[in-house]
Structures are given as structure tokens and as C-alpha cells.
Amino acid sequence: MPPTNEQENVARALITARTEKTPLTSYPGVMPQTMADAYAIQDAAIALDGRRIGGWKVGRIAADLVDHFGDNRLAGPIFTDEIFDASMGERPAMPVYADGFAAAEAEVLLCLGDVGTRDYDIDSVRACITEVRTGIEIASSPFVAINQNGPAVTASDYGNNKGLVLGPAIVGWQDIDLIRMPVEVFIDGASVGAATMETMLDGPFGAAQFLIRTLRARGIAIAPGTWVSTGAITGIHEIRPSQRADALFDGKIRVGCTISGY
């Protein structure tokens, strides 16, 4: 269904805050109470924004909220001009909203090929994945309390995404037990979290299956080459401008970035 006037006004206010780098101390309108309402605002914002989407972030919905919201994950767009390749050891400067919310998250990134029209399960979805990389998702919003008001609010503002760092590829991923791969995150050289993908529901391939299903339901085409940032492995690590973030996968694959601020 098309967005209501109220949803369009919220989308416009969120876009304006992002474009003008204006902090939001309160949500700019009626907070969405369902994922359908959240995606209506998100779709309106995408249309107003006009930039090309190069990927999608997938985030987890807390277990105690799954029944209310009808799913265990949420999605948000990642725009092409906010995706940076750091596969050769580069350390891109990733901007965040200094007076809003900002975090860095270690994630496995999947590149989708032609997904076609078939239905996928957790095993068959692997067939449409052309590359797997390490990476860091930058989460940031002008609304400082974005993560304190439930997943629908988070989803409404691009899923709280502000960019993606593409790290080195995981070579031979088809034959690796990704779920048990150790991952550690460092902020300014200090370890802030370590885990494996066993904490991520049904893992990165489950995130890809969720995204394909969700975007189809919203009538959004998935172009070959679309990246999927599959979810925070070690947690959501808040970060500020001038700090640096690093993620270490399998004890040997490293990706990093610095943080700049608006």
C-alpha cells in the first residue's frame, strides 16, 4: 500500500535530518508500530532520496518482540555512494552523525547474483551467492534514540545504516564452517567484543533468505551484485568521530576503518 501523508512527512523529515546533518532529539512524527508501517516510511524515504541502492543491511529483532512484529529480522538500504572497498588494506574514513547514534559492527557480507523468482531455503540460497567477504557495517542515525524505541523505528530510518566497509574475501567459503568462525572487534586497538556466527539465528545464509523474501514482498527488485550485510556478530559497538574500528575474522582476516563526524 502507498504511504500515508503522515508516513511521507516522517520520511521527509528523516531525509532532511540526514541531508542537513541535523540531530533529532525526538522522532519526527508518529512512531511506526508495525514493520509494514516502518517499511512504508522507508520506501517513501528511498523514493525521496533518489540514490542508487548497492546493498541491504539485515538486523536482528529481539526474541521478546518477534511475536509482536511478526519476524525476527529487519532490513534497511545501503546506498552505493556509502559502500567502500577496503579489501587491499585500505582504511576508509566513514562519516557518522556525531550528535546522533553511531556504531560499528563486524559482519559477513554476501554478494548476490541473479536470484530469479524461485523460492529459497537455508541451503539452496547459497546457489545465488557469488562472493563472501568480511566487513564492517556503520550504523548511524540523526535520531540519537533510534535503537531505544523498537525495531519498527529502527527500520524506518534506513535500518540505522550509514555505510559499509567491504573487507577481504573469505576464500573457499563454500567449504568452510562459517558459523563457527571466530570474530573479534577492536575500537582504537582495544577488544570490545568476540563471538561466532552461532549467535546469529540461522546465520548469514538465513539473513540472505530473509532479505530475498522481504524485498519481494515489498516489490523491490534485487539486482545482481547487491550486497547483504548479514547482521552484527559480536554486537553493536558504539563509536565516535576520530576513533578507529577493526574486525578480525578467523584470527587472520582484518578489515578496518576510521570514523569521521558531521
mmCIF file of C-alpha atoms in Angstrom:
data_model
loop_
_atom_site.group_PDB
_atom_site.id
_atom_site.type_symbol
_atom_site.label_atom_id
_atom_site.label_comp_id
_atom_site.label_asym_id
_atom_site.label_seq_id
_atom_site.Cartn_x
_atom_site.Cartn_y
_atom_site.Cartn_z
ATOM 1 C CA MET A 1 0.000 0.000 0.000
ATOM 2 C CA PRO A 2 1.196 3.570 -0.661
ATOM 3 C CA PRO A 3 2.432 5.551 2.338
ATOM 4 C CA THR A 4 0.022 7.801 4.176
ATOM 5 C CA ASN A 5 0.571 11.555 4.327
ATOM 6 C CA GLU A 6 1.883 11.138 7.883
ATOM 7 C CA GLN A 7 4.368 8.468 6.764
ATOM 8 C CA GLU A 8 5.559 10.640 3.887
ATOM 9 C CA ASN A 9 6.060 13.546 6.285
ATOM 10 C CA VAL A 10 8.109 11.353 8.613
ATOM 11 C CA ALA A 11 10.195 10.094 5.686
ATOM 12 C CA ARG A 12 10.811 13.654 4.512
ATOM 13 C CA ALA A 13 11.861 14.753 7.994
ATOM 14 C CA LEU A 14 14.282 11.833 8.334
ATOM 15 C CA ILE A 15 15.791 12.553 4.914
ATOM 16 C CA THR A 16 16.146 16.249 5.745
ATOM 17 C CA ALA A 17 17.894 15.449 9.023
ATOM 18 C CA ARG A 18 20.319 13.139 7.254
ATOM 19 C CA THR A 19 20.976 15.547 4.390
ATOM 20 C CA GLU A 20 21.413 18.604 6.597
ATOM 21 C CA LYS A 21 23.228 16.664 9.353
ATOM 22 C CA THR A 22 20.702 17.904 11.897
ATOM 23 C CA PRO A 23 20.394 15.903 15.144
ATOM 24 C CA LEU A 24 16.938 14.727 16.146
ATOM 25 C CA THR A 25 16.183 14.700 19.861
ATOM 26 C CA SER A 26 12.743 13.199 19.218
ATOM 27 C CA TYR A 27 11.195 11.104 16.469
ATOM 28 C CA PRO A 28 9.759 13.416 13.776
ATOM 29 C CA GLY A 29 6.174 12.208 13.830
ATOM 30 C CA VAL A 30 4.120 9.215 14.873
ATOM 31 C CA MET A 31 6.373 6.256 15.588
ATOM 32 C CA PRO A 32 5.580 3.190 13.455
ATOM 33 C CA GLN A 33 4.135 0.300 15.447
ATOM 34 C CA THR A 34 4.397 -2.436 12.800
ATOM 35 C CA MET A 35 7.013 -3.474 10.282
ATOM 36 C CA ALA A 36 4.546 -2.663 7.484
ATOM 37 C CA ASP A 37 4.363 0.924 8.752
ATOM 38 C CA ALA A 38 8.156 1.046 9.111
ATOM 39 C CA TYR A 39 8.755 -0.148 5.562
ATOM 40 C CA ALA A 40 6.158 2.292 4.225
ATOM 41 C CA ILE A 41 8.223 5.122 5.729
ATOM 42 C CA GLN A 42 11.466 3.547 4.495
ATOM 43 C CA ASP A 43 10.107 3.120 0.958
ATOM 44 C CA ALA A 44 8.943 6.738 0.898
ATOM 45 C CA ALA A 45 12.372 7.873 2.077
ATOM 46 C CA ILE A 46 14.134 5.789 -0.587
ATOM 47 C CA ALA A 47 11.956 7.365 -3.279
ATOM 48 C CA LEU A 48 12.645 10.869 -1.973
ATOM 49 C CA ASP A 49 16.363 10.195 -1.588
ATOM 50 C CA GLY A 50 16.863 9.077 -5.161
ATOM 51 C CA ARG A 51 20.275 7.480 -4.704
ATOM 52 C CA ARG A 52 21.138 4.044 -6.058
ATOM 53 C CA ILE A 53 20.989 1.161 -3.599
ATOM 54 C CA GLY A 54 24.029 -1.119 -3.649
ATOM 55 C CA GLY A 55 23.144 -3.362 -0.741
ATOM 56 C CA TRP A 56 20.940 -4.050 2.251
ATOM 57 C CA LYS A 57 21.669 -4.422 5.944
ATOM 58 C CA VAL A 58 19.898 -7.097 7.939
ATOM 59 C CA GLY A 59 19.466 -6.690 11.682
ATOM 60 C CA ARG A 60 18.041 -8.875 14.406
ATOM 61 C CA ILE A 61 14.750 -8.265 16.215
ATOM 62 C CA ALA A 62 14.922 -9.179 19.900
ATOM 63 C CA ALA A 63 13.315 -12.511 20.740
ATOM 64 C CA ASP A 64 10.720 -10.989 23.052
ATOM 65 C CA LEU A 65 9.487 -8.730 20.211
ATOM 66 C CA VAL A 66 9.249 -11.331 17.455
ATOM 67 C CA ASP A 67 5.623 -12.245 18.083
ATOM 68 C CA HIS A 68 4.523 -8.611 18.037
ATOM 69 C CA PHE A 69 6.416 -7.658 14.869
ATOM 70 C CA GLY A 70 5.910 -10.953 13.056
ATOM 71 C CA ASP A 71 9.550 -11.562 12.098
ATOM 72 C CA ASN A 72 12.969 -11.979 13.688
ATOM 73 C CA ARG A 73 14.892 -9.618 11.409
ATOM 74 C CA LEU A 74 14.638 -6.178 9.781
ATOM 75 C CA ALA A 75 16.177 -4.673 6.657
ATOM 76 C CA GLY A 76 17.464 -1.296 5.531
ATOM 77 C CA PRO A 77 19.096 0.066 2.356
ATOM 78 C CA ILE A 78 22.805 0.726 1.897
ATOM 79 C CA PHE A 79 23.456 3.292 -0.820
ATOM 80 C CA THR A 80 26.180 2.755 -3.403
ATOM 81 C CA ASP A 81 27.952 6.026 -2.570
ATOM 82 C CA GLU A 82 28.346 4.832 1.039
ATOM 83 C CA ILE A 83 29.964 1.476 0.186
ATOM 84 C CA PHE A 84 33.769 1.475 0.324
ATOM 85 C CA ASP A 85 36.209 -1.238 -0.725
ATOM 86 C CA ALA A 86 38.918 -1.930 1.856
ATOM 87 C CA SER A 87 39.912 -5.365 0.584
ATOM 88 C CA MET A 88 43.533 -4.366 -0.015
ATOM 89 C CA GLY A 89 44.114 -2.977 3.465
ATOM 90 C CA GLU A 90 42.686 0.488 2.902
ATOM 91 C CA ARG A 91 41.178 2.232 5.931
ATOM 92 C CA PRO A 92 38.336 4.425 4.628
ATOM 93 C CA ALA A 93 37.007 7.332 6.678
ATOM 94 C CA MET A 94 33.360 6.579 7.404
ATOM 95 C CA PRO A 95 31.195 9.564 8.415
ATOM 96 C CA VAL A 96 28.611 9.316 11.202
ATOM 97 C CA TYR A 97 26.152 11.696 12.841
ATOM 98 C CA ALA A 98 28.261 12.961 15.723
ATOM 99 C CA ASP A 99 25.280 14.201 17.736
ATOM 100 C CA GLY A 100 23.098 11.220 16.888
ATOM 101 C CA PHE A 101 23.708 7.486 17.177
ATOM 102 C CA ALA A 102 26.804 5.777 15.762
ATOM 103 C CA ALA A 103 28.194 2.245 15.961
ATOM 104 C CA ALA A 104 30.449 -0.205 14.134
ATOM 105 C CA GLU A 105 29.507 -3.853 13.619
ATOM 106 C CA ALA A 106 31.545 -6.778 12.305
ATOM 107 C CA GLU A 107 29.512 -8.608 9.678
ATOM 108 C CA VAL A 108 29.845 -11.235 6.979
ATOM 109 C CA LEU A 109 28.882 -9.754 3.606
ATOM 110 C CA LEU A 110 27.241 -11.764 0.848
ATOM 111 C CA CYS A 111 27.138 -10.677 -2.789
ATOM 112 C CA LEU A 112 24.008 -11.858 -4.581
ATOM 113 C CA GLY A 113 23.919 -12.904 -8.193
ATOM 114 C CA ASP A 114 20.726 -13.466 -10.155
ATOM 115 C CA VAL A 115 18.145 -14.508 -7.558
ATOM 116 C CA GLY A 116 15.444 -15.145 -10.153
ATOM 117 C CA THR A 117 11.932 -15.961 -8.959
ATOM 118 C CA ARG A 118 12.465 -19.289 -7.210
ATOM 119 C CA ASP A 119 11.834 -19.866 -3.534
ATOM 120 C CA TYR A 120 14.872 -20.484 -1.344
ATOM 121 C CA ASP A 121 15.593 -22.373 1.829
ATOM 122 C CA ILE A 122 18.658 -22.094 4.054
ATOM 123 C CA ASP A 123 20.638 -24.482 1.826
ATOM 124 C CA SER A 124 19.519 -23.539 -1.691
ATOM 125 C CA VAL A 125 20.077 -19.799 -1.126
ATOM 126 C CA ARG A 126 23.827 -20.469 -1.297
ATOM 127 C CA ALA A 127 23.453 -21.073 -5.031
ATOM 128 C CA CYS A 128 22.730 -17.388 -5.731
ATOM 129 C CA ILE A 129 25.694 -16.080 -3.696
ATOM 130 C CA THR A 130 28.689 -15.157 -5.841
ATOM 131 C CA GLU A 131 31.116 -13.884 -3.183
ATOM 132 C CA VAL A 132 31.513 -13.760 0.591
ATOM 133 C CA ARG A 133 33.531 -11.027 2.271
ATOM 134 C CA THR A 134 34.411 -9.797 5.697
ATOM 135 C CA GLY A 135 33.212 -6.304 6.544
ATOM 136 C CA ILE A 136 32.085 -3.599 8.913
ATOM 137 C CA GLU A 137 28.640 -2.042 8.853
ATOM 138 C CA ILE A 138 28.476 1.550 10.037
ATOM 139 C CA ALA A 139 25.223 2.176 11.887
ATOM 140 C CA SER A 140 24.311 5.835 12.365
ATOM 141 C CA SER A 141 21.215 7.995 12.537
ATOM 142 C CA PRO A 142 20.497 11.629 13.377
ATOM 143 C CA PHE A 143 17.960 10.269 15.914
ATOM 144 C CA VAL A 144 20.052 9.515 18.983
ATOM 145 C CA ALA A 145 17.418 7.192 20.490
ATOM 146 C CA ILE A 146 16.845 5.164 17.328
ATOM 147 C CA ASN A 147 17.631 1.840 18.985
ATOM 148 C CA GLN A 148 15.610 2.578 22.124
ATOM 149 C CA ASN A 149 12.149 2.637 20.559
ATOM 150 C CA GLY A 150 11.813 -0.759 18.952
ATOM 151 C CA PRO A 151 12.686 -2.335 15.607
ATOM 152 C CA ALA A 152 9.999 -0.544 13.586
ATOM 153 C CA VAL A 153 11.535 2.836 14.438
ATOM 154 C CA THR A 154 14.992 1.473 13.581
ATOM 155 C CA ALA A 155 13.775 0.132 10.236
ATOM 156 C CA SER A 156 12.003 3.365 9.354
ATOM 157 C CA ASP A 157 15.297 5.296 9.235
ATOM 158 C CA TYR A 158 17.141 3.093 6.745
ATOM 159 C CA GLY A 159 17.564 0.406 9.388
ATOM 160 C CA ASN A 160 20.039 2.730 11.109
ATOM 161 C CA ASN A 161 22.591 2.300 8.304
ATOM 162 C CA LYS A 162 25.234 4.844 7.240
ATOM 163 C CA GLY A 163 27.607 2.795 5.152
ATOM 164 C CA LEU A 164 29.504 -0.414 4.543
ATOM 165 C CA VAL A 165 33.194 -1.315 4.502
ATOM 166 C CA LEU A 166 33.977 -4.234 2.172
ATOM 167 C CA GLY A 167 36.874 -6.230 3.580
ATOM 168 C CA PRO A 168 38.859 -9.106 2.104
ATOM 169 C CA ALA A 169 37.053 -12.101 0.651
ATOM 170 C CA ILE A 170 36.632 -15.351 2.536
ATOM 171 C CA VAL A 171 38.260 -17.671 0.014
ATOM 172 C CA GLY A 172 36.678 -21.104 -0.312
ATOM 173 C CA TRP A 173 33.656 -20.109 1.740
ATOM 174 C CA GLN A 174 31.632 -22.932 0.223
ATOM 175 C CA ASP A 175 33.753 -25.461 2.141
ATOM 176 C CA ILE A 176 34.195 -23.505 5.393
ATOM 177 C CA ASP A 177 32.050 -23.773 8.507
ATOM 178 C CA LEU A 178 31.317 -20.043 8.636
ATOM 179 C CA ILE A 179 29.028 -20.421 11.639
ATOM 180 C CA ARG A 180 31.944 -21.336 13.914
ATOM 181 C CA MET A 181 34.432 -18.796 12.557
ATOM 182 C CA PRO A 182 35.755 -16.610 15.427
ATOM 183 C CA VAL A 183 35.278 -12.863 15.025
ATOM 184 C CA GLU A 184 36.640 -10.064 17.214
ATOM 185 C CA VAL A 185 36.112 -6.288 17.118
ATOM 186 C CA PHE A 186 38.534 -3.612 18.300
ATOM 187 C CA ILE A 187 37.923 0.083 18.925
ATOM 188 C CA ASP A 188 41.145 2.101 18.999
ATOM 189 C CA GLY A 189 43.023 -1.168 19.392
ATOM 190 C CA ALA A 190 41.084 -2.405 22.431
ATOM 191 C CA SER A 191 38.939 -5.528 22.109
ATOM 192 C CA VAL A 192 35.248 -4.738 22.629
ATOM 193 C CA GLY A 193 33.617 -7.998 21.583
ATOM 194 C CA ALA A 194 34.258 -11.526 20.355
ATOM 195 C CA ALA A 195 31.846 -14.205 19.151
ATOM 196 C CA THR A 196 30.994 -16.622 16.379
ATOM 197 C CA MET A 197 28.039 -16.613 13.997
ATOM 198 C CA GLU A 198 26.366 -19.271 16.147
ATOM 199 C CA THR A 199 24.703 -16.321 17.933
ATOM 200 C CA MET A 200 23.068 -15.105 14.688
ATOM 201 C CA LEU A 201 19.791 -17.055 14.497
ATOM 202 C CA ASP A 202 20.296 -19.253 11.398
ATOM 203 C CA GLY A 203 23.444 -17.382 10.345
ATOM 204 C CA PRO A 204 24.342 -15.275 7.297
ATOM 205 C CA PHE A 205 22.559 -17.511 4.807
ATOM 206 C CA GLY A 206 19.376 -17.211 6.837
ATOM 207 C CA ALA A 207 19.779 -13.440 6.575
ATOM 208 C CA ALA A 208 20.014 -13.706 2.768
ATOM 209 C CA GLN A 209 16.906 -15.884 2.633
ATOM 210 C CA PHE A 210 15.040 -13.376 4.836
ATOM 211 C CA LEU A 211 16.111 -10.428 2.677
ATOM 212 C CA ILE A 212 15.049 -12.012 -0.611
ATOM 213 C CA ARG A 213 11.651 -12.881 0.831
ATOM 214 C CA THR A 214 11.155 -9.449 2.401
ATOM 215 C CA LEU A 215 12.177 -7.411 -0.643
ATOM 216 C CA ARG A 216 9.974 -9.491 -2.925
ATOM 217 C CA ALA A 217 7.019 -8.853 -0.626
ATOM 218 C CA ARG A 218 7.749 -5.118 -0.892
ATOM 219 C CA GLY A 219 8.020 -5.253 -4.691
ATOM 220 C CA ILE A 220 11.710 -4.316 -4.688
ATOM 221 C CA ALA A 221 13.907 -5.844 -7.405
ATOM 222 C CA ILE A 222 17.247 -7.348 -6.377
ATOM 223 C CA ALA A 223 19.939 -6.513 -8.910
ATOM 224 C CA PRO A 224 22.890 -8.866 -9.396
ATOM 225 C CA GLY A 225 25.820 -7.540 -7.394
ATOM 226 C CA THR A 226 23.683 -6.497 -4.422
ATOM 227 C CA TRP A 227 25.492 -6.809 -1.089
ATOM 228 C CA VAL A 228 23.857 -8.244 2.012
ATOM 229 C CA SER A 229 25.297 -7.165 5.365
ATOM 230 C CA THR A 230 24.034 -10.146 7.313
ATOM 231 C CA GLY A 231 23.972 -8.960 10.935
ATOM 232 C CA ALA A 232 26.199 -7.989 13.833
ATOM 233 C CA ILE A 233 28.288 -10.931 15.010
ATOM 234 C CA THR A 234 29.889 -9.541 18.169
ATOM 235 C CA GLY A 235 27.301 -6.888 18.996
ATOM 236 C CA ILE A 236 26.601 -3.217 18.314
ATOM 237 C CA HIS A 237 29.674 -1.238 19.358
ATOM 238 C CA GLU A 238 29.063 2.473 19.780
ATOM 239 C CA ILE A 239 31.781 4.647 18.287
ATOM 240 C CA ARG A 240 32.605 8.338 17.966
ATOM 241 C CA PRO A 241 34.420 10.515 15.394
ATOM 242 C CA SER A 242 38.237 10.230 15.413
ATOM 243 C CA GLN A 243 38.078 6.630 16.626
ATOM 244 C CA ARG A 244 39.046 3.621 14.527
ATOM 245 C CA ALA A 245 37.341 0.255 14.228
ATOM 246 C CA ASP A 246 38.882 -3.066 13.248
ATOM 247 C CA ALA A 247 37.376 -6.510 12.824
ATOM 248 C CA LEU A 248 39.397 -9.721 12.815
ATOM 249 C CA PHE A 249 37.866 -12.809 11.211
ATOM 250 C CA ASP A 250 39.259 -16.304 11.794
ATOM 251 C CA GLY A 251 42.279 -14.785 13.522
ATOM 252 C CA LYS A 252 43.806 -13.700 10.219
ATOM 253 C CA ILE A 253 41.466 -11.653 8.005
ATOM 254 C CA ARG A 254 41.381 -8.000 9.065
ATOM 255 C CA VAL A 255 39.236 -5.088 7.926
ATOM 256 C CA GLY A 256 39.256 -1.592 9.388
ATOM 257 C CA CYS A 257 38.117 1.995 9.059
ATOM 258 C CA THR A 258 38.334 5.333 10.794
ATOM 259 C CA ILE A 259 35.318 7.331 11.879
ATOM 260 C CA SER A 260 34.679 10.932 10.917
ATOM 261 C CA GLY A 261 31.788 13.103 12.022
ATOM 262 C CA TYR A 262 29.263 15.565 10.669
#
